[in-house]
PDB file of C-alpha atoms in Angstrom:
ATOM      1  CA  MET A   1       0.000   0.000   0.000  1.00 42.00           C
ATOM      2  CA  HIS A   2       1.288   3.426  -0.917  1.00 46.00           C
ATOM      3  CA  GLN A   3       1.431   6.386   1.436  1.00 64.00           C
ATOM      4  CA  ASP A   4      -1.553   8.118  -0.162  1.00 85.00           C
ATOM      5  CA  ALA A   5      -4.927   6.456  -0.759  1.00 89.00           C
ATOM      6  CA  ALA A   6      -5.553   8.522  -3.916  1.00 89.00           C
ATOM      7  CA  ILE A   7      -2.226   7.423  -5.403  1.00 90.00           C
ATOM      8  CA  GLN A   8      -3.034   3.810  -4.548  1.00 91.00           C
ATOM      9  CA  ALA A   9      -6.485   4.137  -6.158  1.00 91.00           C
ATOM     10  CA  ILE A  10      -4.946   5.411  -9.415  1.00 91.00           C
ATOM     11  CA  ILE A  11      -2.416   2.565  -9.427  1.00 90.00           C
ATOM     12  CA  ASP A  12      -5.201   0.046  -8.712  1.00 92.00           C
ATOM     13  CA  ASP A  13      -7.246   1.413 -11.635  1.00 91.00           C
ATOM     14  CA  PHE A  14      -4.282   1.017 -13.983  1.00 90.00           C
ATOM     15  CA  ASP A  15      -3.580  -2.491 -12.658  1.00 90.00           C
ATOM     16  CA  LEU A  16      -7.007  -3.551 -13.950  1.00 91.00           C
ATOM     17  CA  LEU A  17      -5.855  -2.863 -17.501  1.00 90.00           C
ATOM     18  CA  ASP A  18      -4.096  -5.739 -19.241  1.00 82.00           C
ATOM     19  CA  ASP A  19      -1.442  -4.002 -21.291  1.00 88.00           C
ATOM     20  CA  TRP A  20       0.082  -0.657 -22.170  1.00 87.00           C
ATOM     21  CA  ASP A  21      -2.175  -0.136 -25.177  1.00 90.00           C
ATOM     22  CA  GLN A  22      -5.153  -0.192 -22.811  1.00 92.00           C
ATOM     23  CA  ARG A  23      -3.351   2.070 -20.339  1.00 90.00           C
ATOM     24  CA  TYR A  24      -2.536   4.596 -23.064  1.00 90.00           C
ATOM     25  CA  GLN A  25      -6.171   4.515 -24.184  1.00 94.00           C
ATOM     26  CA  TYR A  26      -7.275   5.093 -20.572  1.00 93.00           C
ATOM     27  CA  LEU A  27      -4.937   8.106 -20.320  1.00 93.00           C
ATOM     28  CA  VAL A  28      -6.395   9.484 -23.556  1.00 95.00           C
ATOM     29  CA  GLU A  29      -9.913   9.039 -22.149  1.00 96.00           C
ATOM     30  CA  LEU A  30      -8.951  10.798 -18.915  1.00 95.00           C
ATOM     31  CA  GLY A  31      -7.615  13.690 -20.974  1.00 96.00           C
ATOM     32  CA  GLU A  32     -10.821  13.859 -22.985  1.00 97.00           C
ATOM     33  CA  ARG A  33     -12.826  14.155 -19.751  1.00 97.00           C
ATOM     34  CA  LEU A  34     -10.607  16.904 -18.328  1.00 97.00           C
ATOM     35  CA  PRO A  35     -12.774  20.020 -17.908  1.00 96.00           C
ATOM     36  CA  ALA A  36     -11.899  22.791 -20.339  1.00 96.00           C
ATOM     37  CA  MET A  37      -9.364  25.259 -18.996  1.00 97.00           C
ATOM     38  CA  ASP A  38     -10.330  28.920 -19.038  1.00 97.00           C
ATOM     39  CA  PRO A  39      -8.462  30.456 -21.993  1.00 97.00           C
ATOM     40  CA  ALA A  40      -7.565  33.401 -19.721  1.00 98.00           C
ATOM     41  CA  ASP A  41      -5.466  30.969 -17.632  1.00 97.00           C
ATOM     42  CA  LYS A  42      -3.386  29.889 -20.628  1.00 97.00           C
ATOM     43  CA  THR A  43      -0.695  32.426 -19.864  1.00 98.00           C
ATOM     44  CA  GLU A  44       3.064  32.212 -20.066  1.00 97.00           C
ATOM     45  CA  ASP A  45       3.168  32.102 -16.238  1.00 97.00           C
ATOM     46  CA  ASN A  46       1.009  28.963 -16.243  1.00 98.00           C
ATOM     47  CA  ARG A  47       2.839  27.234 -19.109  1.00 98.00           C
ATOM     48  CA  VAL A  48       5.162  24.334 -18.348  1.00 97.00           C
ATOM     49  CA  VAL A  49       8.054  25.458 -20.526  1.00 95.00           C
ATOM     50  CA  GLU A  50      10.109  22.275 -20.060  1.00 93.00           C
ATOM     51  CA  CYS A  51       7.457  20.195 -21.869  1.00 91.00           C
ATOM     52  CA  MET A  52       7.692  19.372 -25.542  1.00 90.00           C
ATOM     53  CA  SER A  53       3.895  19.561 -25.568  1.00 93.00           C
ATOM     54  CA  LEU A  54       2.049  22.804 -24.890  1.00 97.00           C
ATOM     55  CA  VAL A  55       0.964  22.368 -21.256  1.00 98.00           C
ATOM     56  CA  HIS A  56      -0.717  24.843 -18.924  1.00 98.00           C
ATOM     57  CA  VAL A  57      -1.680  24.302 -15.282  1.00 98.00           C
ATOM     58  CA  VAL A  58      -3.130  26.701 -12.752  1.00 98.00           C
ATOM     59  CA  ALA A  59      -4.059  26.459  -9.075  1.00 97.00           C
ATOM     60  CA  ARG A  60      -6.898  28.404  -7.491  1.00 96.00           C
ATOM     61  CA  PRO A  61      -7.709  28.786  -3.797  1.00 96.00           C
ATOM     62  CA  ALA A  62     -10.857  26.968  -2.683  1.00 94.00           C
ATOM     63  CA  GLU A  63     -12.724  26.571   0.607  1.00 92.00           C
ATOM     64  CA  GLY A  64     -10.910  25.472   3.728  1.00 92.00           C
ATOM     65  CA  GLY A  65      -7.416  26.334   2.541  1.00 92.00           C
ATOM     66  CA  ARG A  66      -7.654  23.827  -0.280  1.00 96.00           C
ATOM     67  CA  LEU A  67      -6.519  24.333  -3.859  1.00 97.00           C
ATOM     68  CA  VAL A  68      -8.229  23.378  -7.095  1.00 97.00           C
ATOM     69  CA  TYR A  69      -6.303  22.888 -10.313  1.00 98.00           C
ATOM     70  CA  ALA A  70      -7.115  23.231 -13.975  1.00 98.00           C
ATOM     71  CA  GLY A  71      -4.930  22.174 -16.858  1.00 98.00           C
ATOM     72  CA  ASP A  72      -4.700  21.561 -20.555  1.00 98.00           C
ATOM     73  CA  CYS A  73      -2.329  20.050 -23.081  1.00 97.00           C
ATOM     74  CA  ASP A  74      -2.191  19.828 -26.858  1.00 97.00           C
ATOM     75  CA  THR A  75      -1.233  16.120 -26.946  1.00 95.00           C
ATOM     76  CA  ALA A  76      -3.595  13.314 -25.938  1.00 94.00           C
ATOM     77  CA  ILE A  77      -1.327  11.180 -23.734  1.00 91.00           C
ATOM     78  CA  ILE A  78       0.159  14.063 -21.763  1.00 93.00           C
ATOM     79  CA  LYS A  79      -3.294  15.630 -21.417  1.00 96.00           C
ATOM     80  CA  GLY A  80      -4.276  12.364 -19.726  1.00 95.00           C
ATOM     81  CA  VAL A  81      -1.307  12.699 -17.367  1.00 94.00           C
ATOM     82  CA  VAL A  82      -2.365  16.315 -16.678  1.00 97.00           C
ATOM     83  CA  ALA A  83      -5.885  15.035 -15.910  1.00 97.00           C
ATOM     84  CA  LEU A  84      -4.441  12.473 -13.457  1.00 95.00           C
ATOM     85  CA  LEU A  85      -2.380  15.159 -11.723  1.00 96.00           C
ATOM     86  CA  VAL A  86      -5.235  17.702 -11.631  1.00 97.00           C
ATOM     87  CA  GLY A  87      -7.402  15.058  -9.956  1.00 95.00           C
ATOM     88  CA  LEU A  88      -4.657  14.043  -7.544  1.00 95.00           C
ATOM     89  CA  PHE A  89      -3.630  17.574  -6.511  1.00 97.00           C
ATOM     90  CA  SER A  90      -7.061  19.243  -6.378  1.00 97.00           C
ATOM     91  CA  ASN A  91      -8.917  19.641  -3.084  1.00 96.00           C
ATOM     92  CA  ARG A  92      -5.747  19.429  -1.021  1.00 96.00           C
ATOM     93  CA  SER A  93      -3.850  21.990   1.002  1.00 95.00           C
ATOM     94  CA  ALA A  94      -0.473  23.312  -0.130  1.00 95.00           C
ATOM     95  CA  GLU A  95       1.137  21.220   2.617  1.00 94.00           C
ATOM     96  CA  GLU A  96      -0.595  18.051   1.443  1.00 94.00           C
ATOM     97  CA  ILE A  97       0.461  18.748  -2.137  1.00 95.00           C
ATOM     98  CA  ALA A  98       4.064  19.268  -1.069  1.00 93.00           C
ATOM     99  CA  ALA A  99       3.973  15.957   0.818  1.00 92.00           C
ATOM    100  CA  LEU A 100       2.647  13.901  -2.105  1.00 91.00           C
ATOM    101  CA  ASP A 101       5.146  11.344  -3.370  1.00 87.00           C
ATOM    102  CA  VAL A 102       4.438  11.606  -7.073  1.00 88.00           C
ATOM    103  CA  ASP A 103       7.470   9.390  -7.750  1.00 86.00           C
ATOM    104  CA  ASP A 104       5.466   6.694  -5.965  1.00 85.00           C
ATOM    105  CA  LEU A 105       2.620   7.210  -8.446  1.00 86.00           C
ATOM    106  CA  PHE A 106       4.824   7.135 -11.537  1.00 85.00           C
ATOM    107  CA  THR A 107       6.728   4.096 -10.280  1.00 85.00           C
ATOM    108  CA  GLY A 108       3.457   2.313  -9.537  1.00 85.00           C
ATOM    109  CA  LEU A 109       2.155   3.095 -13.024  1.00 86.00           C
ATOM    110  CA  ALA A 110       5.545   2.250 -14.609  1.00 81.00           C
ATOM    111  CA  LEU A 111       5.263   5.491 -16.587  1.00 79.00           C
ATOM    112  CA  ASP A 112       9.022   5.927 -16.632  1.00 73.00           C
ATOM    113  CA  GLU A 113       9.272   2.638 -18.548  1.00 78.00           C
ATOM    114  CA  HIS A 114       6.719   3.672 -21.155  1.00 76.00           C
ATOM    115  CA  LEU A 115       7.356   7.360 -21.783  1.00 77.00           C
ATOM    116  CA  SER A 116      10.270   8.696 -23.769  1.00 77.00           C
ATOM    117  CA  PRO A 117      13.014  10.360 -21.694  1.00 75.00           C
ATOM    118  CA  ASN A 118      11.931  13.802 -22.967  1.00 77.00           C
ATOM    119  CA  ARG A 119       8.307  13.154 -21.990  1.00 81.00           C
ATOM    120  CA  HIS A 120       9.469  11.842 -18.618  1.00 79.00           C
ATOM    121  CA  VAL A 121      11.282  15.144 -17.977  1.00 85.00           C
ATOM    122  CA  GLY A 122       8.173  17.036 -19.078  1.00 88.00           C
ATOM    123  CA  VAL A 123       5.869  15.092 -16.763  1.00 91.00           C
ATOM    124  CA  PHE A 124       8.065  15.857 -13.767  1.00 91.00           C
ATOM    125  CA  ALA A 125       8.169  19.498 -14.865  1.00 95.00           C
ATOM    126  CA  ILE A 126       4.353  19.534 -14.710  1.00 96.00           C
ATOM    127  CA  VAL A 127       4.468  18.148 -11.170  1.00 95.00           C
ATOM    128  CA  ASN A 128       7.109  20.687 -10.139  1.00 95.00           C
ATOM    129  CA  LYS A 129       5.072  23.551 -11.613  1.00 97.00           C
ATOM    130  CA  MET A 130       1.940  22.423  -9.770  1.00 97.00           C
ATOM    131  CA  GLN A 131       3.842  22.090  -6.484  1.00 96.00           C
ATOM    132  CA  ARG A 132       5.407  25.554  -6.919  1.00 96.00           C
ATOM    133  CA  GLN A 133       1.969  27.028  -7.572  1.00 97.00           C
ATOM    134  CA  ALA A 134       0.664  25.371  -4.402  1.00 96.00           C
ATOM    135  CA  ALA A 135       3.585  26.665  -2.365  1.00 95.00           C
ATOM    136  CA  ALA A 136       3.049  30.200  -3.674  1.00 95.00           C
ATOM    137  CA  LEU A 137      -0.654  30.126  -2.794  1.00 93.00           C
ATOM    138  CA  GLY A 138      -0.068  28.417   0.534  1.00 80.00           C
ATOM    139  CA  ALA A 139       2.499  30.979   1.690  1.00 59.00           C
TER     140      ALA A 139
END
């Protein structure tokens, strides 16, 4: 069992899928269900510049000191990863977001084995951007 129940739930969902073709398709479907990001939030400040894909993420304060994220990407697979991360990070405090072991998630999903090295760097850049946004809003 992983340290975070939400991370474990994502890993369990992926474990139900037989092979990487099904997992890729699931990521694409998650991306398709990602709520549309407000075009006003697609700013240079919210862009993940390290990504080969065009990725934007933004955090907004919500009730009880929690944060809610929105994101978008111009490629299907990475948009699915953005959708996973938006779901994982949203409705948590800045402290909870900082404490998340996203390496645990990616190891559990074996993403590092199935993404190109450049995409791998980009995915971690998305995580870092989201954590920096949380820290800035939590300060």
